[in-house]
Amino acid sequence: MTRALGLLRRRLIGVVPVFCLVVVGAFLLLEAAPGDAVDAYLAGIGGGDAAQRAALRAEWGLDQGSLARLAAYVAALLRLDLGWSTAFARPVLSVVLERLPNTLLLMGMATLLALSLGSALGVVCGARPGSVRDRAVSLAAIAIYAMPGFWLGLVLIVAFSVELRWLPSGGIETVASGLTGWERALDIGRHLVLPVLALGLVYMALYLRLMRDGMAELWSQDFVRAARARGMHGARLVLRHVARNALLPVVTMLGLQSASMLGGSVVIESVFAIPGLGRLASEAVARRDTPLLLGVILLSAVVVMTVNLVIDLVYALLDPRVGSGTGG
Amino acid sequence: MTFLAVDGLGVAYRGVAALADVSLRLAAGRRLAVLGESGSGKSTLALAVCGLLRAGTAVFGSIAFPGLGAPVLGRDIGVVFQDPGGSLNPVLTIGEQIAEVAVVHRGRTWQAARAEAARLLDRMGIADATAALRRHPHEFSGGQRQRIALAAALAADPLMLVADEPTSALDTVVQHQMVELLDGLVRERGLTLLFVTHDIALASQLGEEVAVLFGGRLMEAGPVRAVLRAPAHAYTRALLASRLDLDTALGRRLPEIGADFVVSVPDA
Amino acid sequence: MSFARRVMETGEGRFGVVMLALLVAVALAAPWLAPGDPLAIAGEPLLRPLQDMAHPLGTDRLGRDVLSALIHGARTSLLVAVSAAVAALGIGITVGTVAGFLGGWVDEALMRLAEAFQTVPAFLLTLALISVTGPRAETIVLGIAIGAWMQPARITRAEILSLRERDFVAAARVIGMRPLEIAFREVLPNALTPAVSLAAVVVAAAVLIEAALSFLGFGDPNRVTWGSMIAEGRTVLRRAPYLSIIPGVGLVLTVLSVHLTGRGVARALRAWRVLA
């Protein structure tokens, strides 16, 4: 337990300078975009004259030098003020927070699918590397990994929504249906099947290959031979001794892929018309709403850092050699 | 009673012969030292006896355990390897790894198996055995890990112990402890012991019989005192002659075994 | 065994190289294989594939030839992807070399910078750049590169750190070479191998990112790309699904061939290094 806490403290300290750099980067982007917050705000409320413009600039500290503006930006962030969204005519914070849960749901379920199916199939393949079963599944995985997520999404829509009519083709729930509780959850679930598959299958292929390759290498390790020498065989050997160790690089990859998956959700949410953070970024670029885009970027960074932290802790739990100072 | 009967054993991997025409007998309760230099095939012999050769290895001849039928690894035969760091699964606790042997082979409950594991660790000289059960391999020193591996090898109360260079990777003081431990355990449990070594002193200290291997062939076999005192084969004579101890005269170069097993000291 | 032969040793290596060579050939020969403007209306709209042999892969809802667009799209995809990979590797290798060789606070700062870039999803980074500069091929290339330089930087830095202590570097120092000179002339060529094996991964990822950008409408509006074809096809998905499916197959084959070639080259490099 203390080992986990020590690790947590160390990681939290390391995260701070990185986030500062992200904030500075966001600020630079804000500066680089044409027009500023005042222009955007006035455009949203129907225009204003030069005097109003100057007054607002002074009030928001936008008539100061760069460093002062950076300070003002950081101060605003600390107040959780992410600026004003021209596209939605609302504070950015409220827009992104509204969309965040949908994206988290999508990502969470996609990760669950990718991890469980990928590990399971990876173990099946890795139990007997080189077998027909292994080669067939690995080939399928390589093909899936090469597919663009949005294309896979469209193919799934054509197959399951257009042709078979089993599942809805978009949205996160049936609009204005008035469903609540368990029924609503099921409705959302039905809507999420295809997007989760589209987002998660590619990562499933990745984890499958990782698990399988890891296990293939582990079979020649000394401690596996020693376990065999103690009479361990079959499922016990495969799961307890080999797979358990092969899980470690998969967990590491999980952390590294969280940013990638968030990026992937941008297209998937667009294909399936899901009101989430990813699609918000796309809308923000299309409507030249820089504060909104930055809000999405900053929030994404926070999500990625949180996920990485959690993954690090999980990894420390799985691998007793981490953080104890004696190798590993 | 013969415990192990090896007849005309040959082992080849990818066309390269590691062992050829090896035959020997080991009586129950006796200790056999398999002696040889690197590349002599001694480890291959031990692995062959255990059935732990790599897939794709060709095996000729026969290995039989009269009176035992087909032995089950872990239950009837315990194995200890040379590298203490490589015998234990890094992510499981040592308690789990020792206890699972008794659970799988002797049908013990986990609780009973863990209690037995603690007793074993105590006998091996691991301090605070009950607490040690919950620790992981990387928390122990090399010597301790070797003893833990030994505990796991004996957890199901096997009839035979096979040890592949059990002390080669340990430093001298720890080696001595290990040898004493092995000696005591074999005596207490009446184990049949087959151990592989390149160290003549260890062979004579721990072994009752010795089999000398060279180039995959058996050069000589017999009671250890007799063989080492009056070796019949030129290679055994050469091995003894090139051995170093405190009485050896200090020279510039070490003696070498040359062609036809003639020992000489090369010119500096 | 020659290097090329070693790459072609496995089935997957052979498939990858052959497929990739085919794609590159098609891309290079585009103006001759499919003369004329791929965006020009060539026939009746929404012809199915194999319905009319003048348009073997059919036409889209405006009547533009799918095969012609497919061939020109290959050109854009490969061009953008390779340029982006070159840029990403260039930036990454340079940063990694400087960090690995100079060490100290420079190393710390650069690695923190890399971490910051890795915390933000690469696609969002690209979108951010495009939102400022507008969607042109050059900015797309740069946008992809700023999301992909980190891994090559880390790998190069790790390689440099391990090479730095070797004898030939000490020898260079003794004869008076300056640190940066040593870095780029002596150490870098040796450190390149692992970064180069990353090239295939970066190219494959770049193909997918460029396609996604085009699909969302952020690609270069003056060029035909597979992504934009898929987006176009989406509007008539129910009537003519083949319009979206065909360009996707092109993408899959491209990414697959790049991956497999990369794996083959990496394996051949490893074997070659062992022997050298």
mmCIF file of C-alpha atoms in Angstrom, chain A residues 221-233 236 240-242 244-245 248 318-322 324 326-327, chain B residues 47 52 73-75 77 79 81 83 86-92 96-97 100-101 103-105 110 136 138 152-153:
data_model
loop_
_atom_site.group_PDB
_atom_site.id
_atom_site.type_symbol
_atom_site.label_atom_id
_atom_site.label_comp_id
_atom_site.label_asym_id
_atom_site.label_seq_id
_atom_site.Cartn_x
_atom_site.Cartn_y
_atom_site.Cartn_z
ATOM 1 C CA GLN A 221 12.028 -18.318 -20.214
ATOM 2 C CA ASP A 222 13.738 -20.203 -17.378
ATOM 3 C CA PHE A 223 11.012 -19.750 -14.821
ATOM 4 C CA VAL A 224 8.431 -21.283 -17.146
ATOM 5 C CA ARG A 225 10.640 -24.337 -17.534
ATOM 6 C CA ALA A 226 11.028 -24.424 -13.769
ATOM 7 C CA ALA A 227 7.254 -24.269 -13.332
ATOM 8 C CA ARG A 228 6.954 -27.179 -15.768
ATOM 9 C CA ALA A 229 9.572 -28.992 -13.716
ATOM 10 C CA ARG A 230 7.342 -28.614 -10.709
ATOM 11 C CA GLY A 231 4.613 -30.355 -12.657
ATOM 12 C CA MET A 232 2.555 -27.341 -13.663
ATOM 13 C CA HIS A 233 0.830 -27.806 -16.991
ATOM 14 C CA ARG A 236 -2.687 -23.557 -14.783
ATOM 15 C CA ARG A 240 -1.023 -18.391 -13.826
ATOM 16 C CA HIS A 241 2.526 -18.420 -15.020
ATOM 17 C CA VAL A 242 2.739 -17.317 -18.619
ATOM 18 C CA ARG A 244 -0.002 -13.321 -15.968
ATOM 19 C CA ASN A 245 3.460 -12.105 -16.979
ATOM 20 C CA LEU A 248 2.301 -6.514 -18.023
ATOM 21 C CA LEU A 318 0.399 -6.380 -10.966
ATOM 22 C CA ASP A 319 4.186 -6.214 -10.976
ATOM 23 C CA PRO A 320 5.616 -6.449 -7.471
ATOM 24 C CA ARG A 321 9.042 -5.386 -8.686
ATOM 25 C CA VAL A 322 7.946 -1.815 -9.460
ATOM 26 C CA SER A 324 10.292 -1.168 -4.402
ATOM 27 C CA THR A 326 15.131 -3.528 -5.788
ATOM 28 C CA GLY A 327 15.348 -3.828 -9.542
ATOM 29 C CA LEU B 47 17.034 -32.790 -18.553
ATOM 30 C CA LEU B 52 12.372 -31.482 -19.914
ATOM 31 C CA LEU B 73 7.383 -34.274 -12.592
ATOM 32 C CA GLY B 74 6.954 -32.335 -9.408
ATOM 33 C CA ARG B 75 5.341 -35.221 -7.587
ATOM 34 C CA ILE B 77 10.857 -36.026 -9.170
ATOM 35 C CA VAL B 79 14.184 -30.445 -10.033
ATOM 36 C CA PHE B 81 18.238 -25.555 -11.772
ATOM 37 C CA ASP B 83 20.231 -20.070 -12.128
ATOM 38 C CA GLY B 86 15.349 -17.913 -13.195
ATOM 39 C CA SER B 87 13.488 -20.590 -11.283
ATOM 40 C CA LEU B 88 10.757 -18.491 -9.779
ATOM 41 C CA ASN B 89 7.885 -16.586 -11.340
ATOM 42 C CA PRO B 90 8.552 -12.902 -10.596
ATOM 43 C CA VAL B 91 4.928 -11.852 -10.190
ATOM 44 C CA LEU B 92 3.773 -14.526 -7.751
ATOM 45 C CA GLU B 96 2.010 -19.351 -3.742
ATOM 46 C CA GLN B 97 4.686 -21.041 -5.813
ATOM 47 C CA GLU B 100 0.733 -24.811 -5.440
ATOM 48 C CA VAL B 101 3.004 -27.853 -5.832
ATOM 49 C CA VAL B 103 -2.072 -28.456 -3.931
ATOM 50 C CA VAL B 104 -1.667 -29.792 -7.461
ATOM 51 C CA HIS B 105 0.135 -33.047 -6.660
ATOM 52 C CA TRP B 110 -4.256 -24.003 0.129
ATOM 53 C CA HIS B 136 8.189 -12.001 -3.947
ATOM 54 C CA HIS B 138 13.106 -10.295 -6.114
ATOM 55 C CA ALA B 152 9.352 -25.878 -4.128
ATOM 56 C CA ALA B 153 11.060 -28.898 -5.652
#
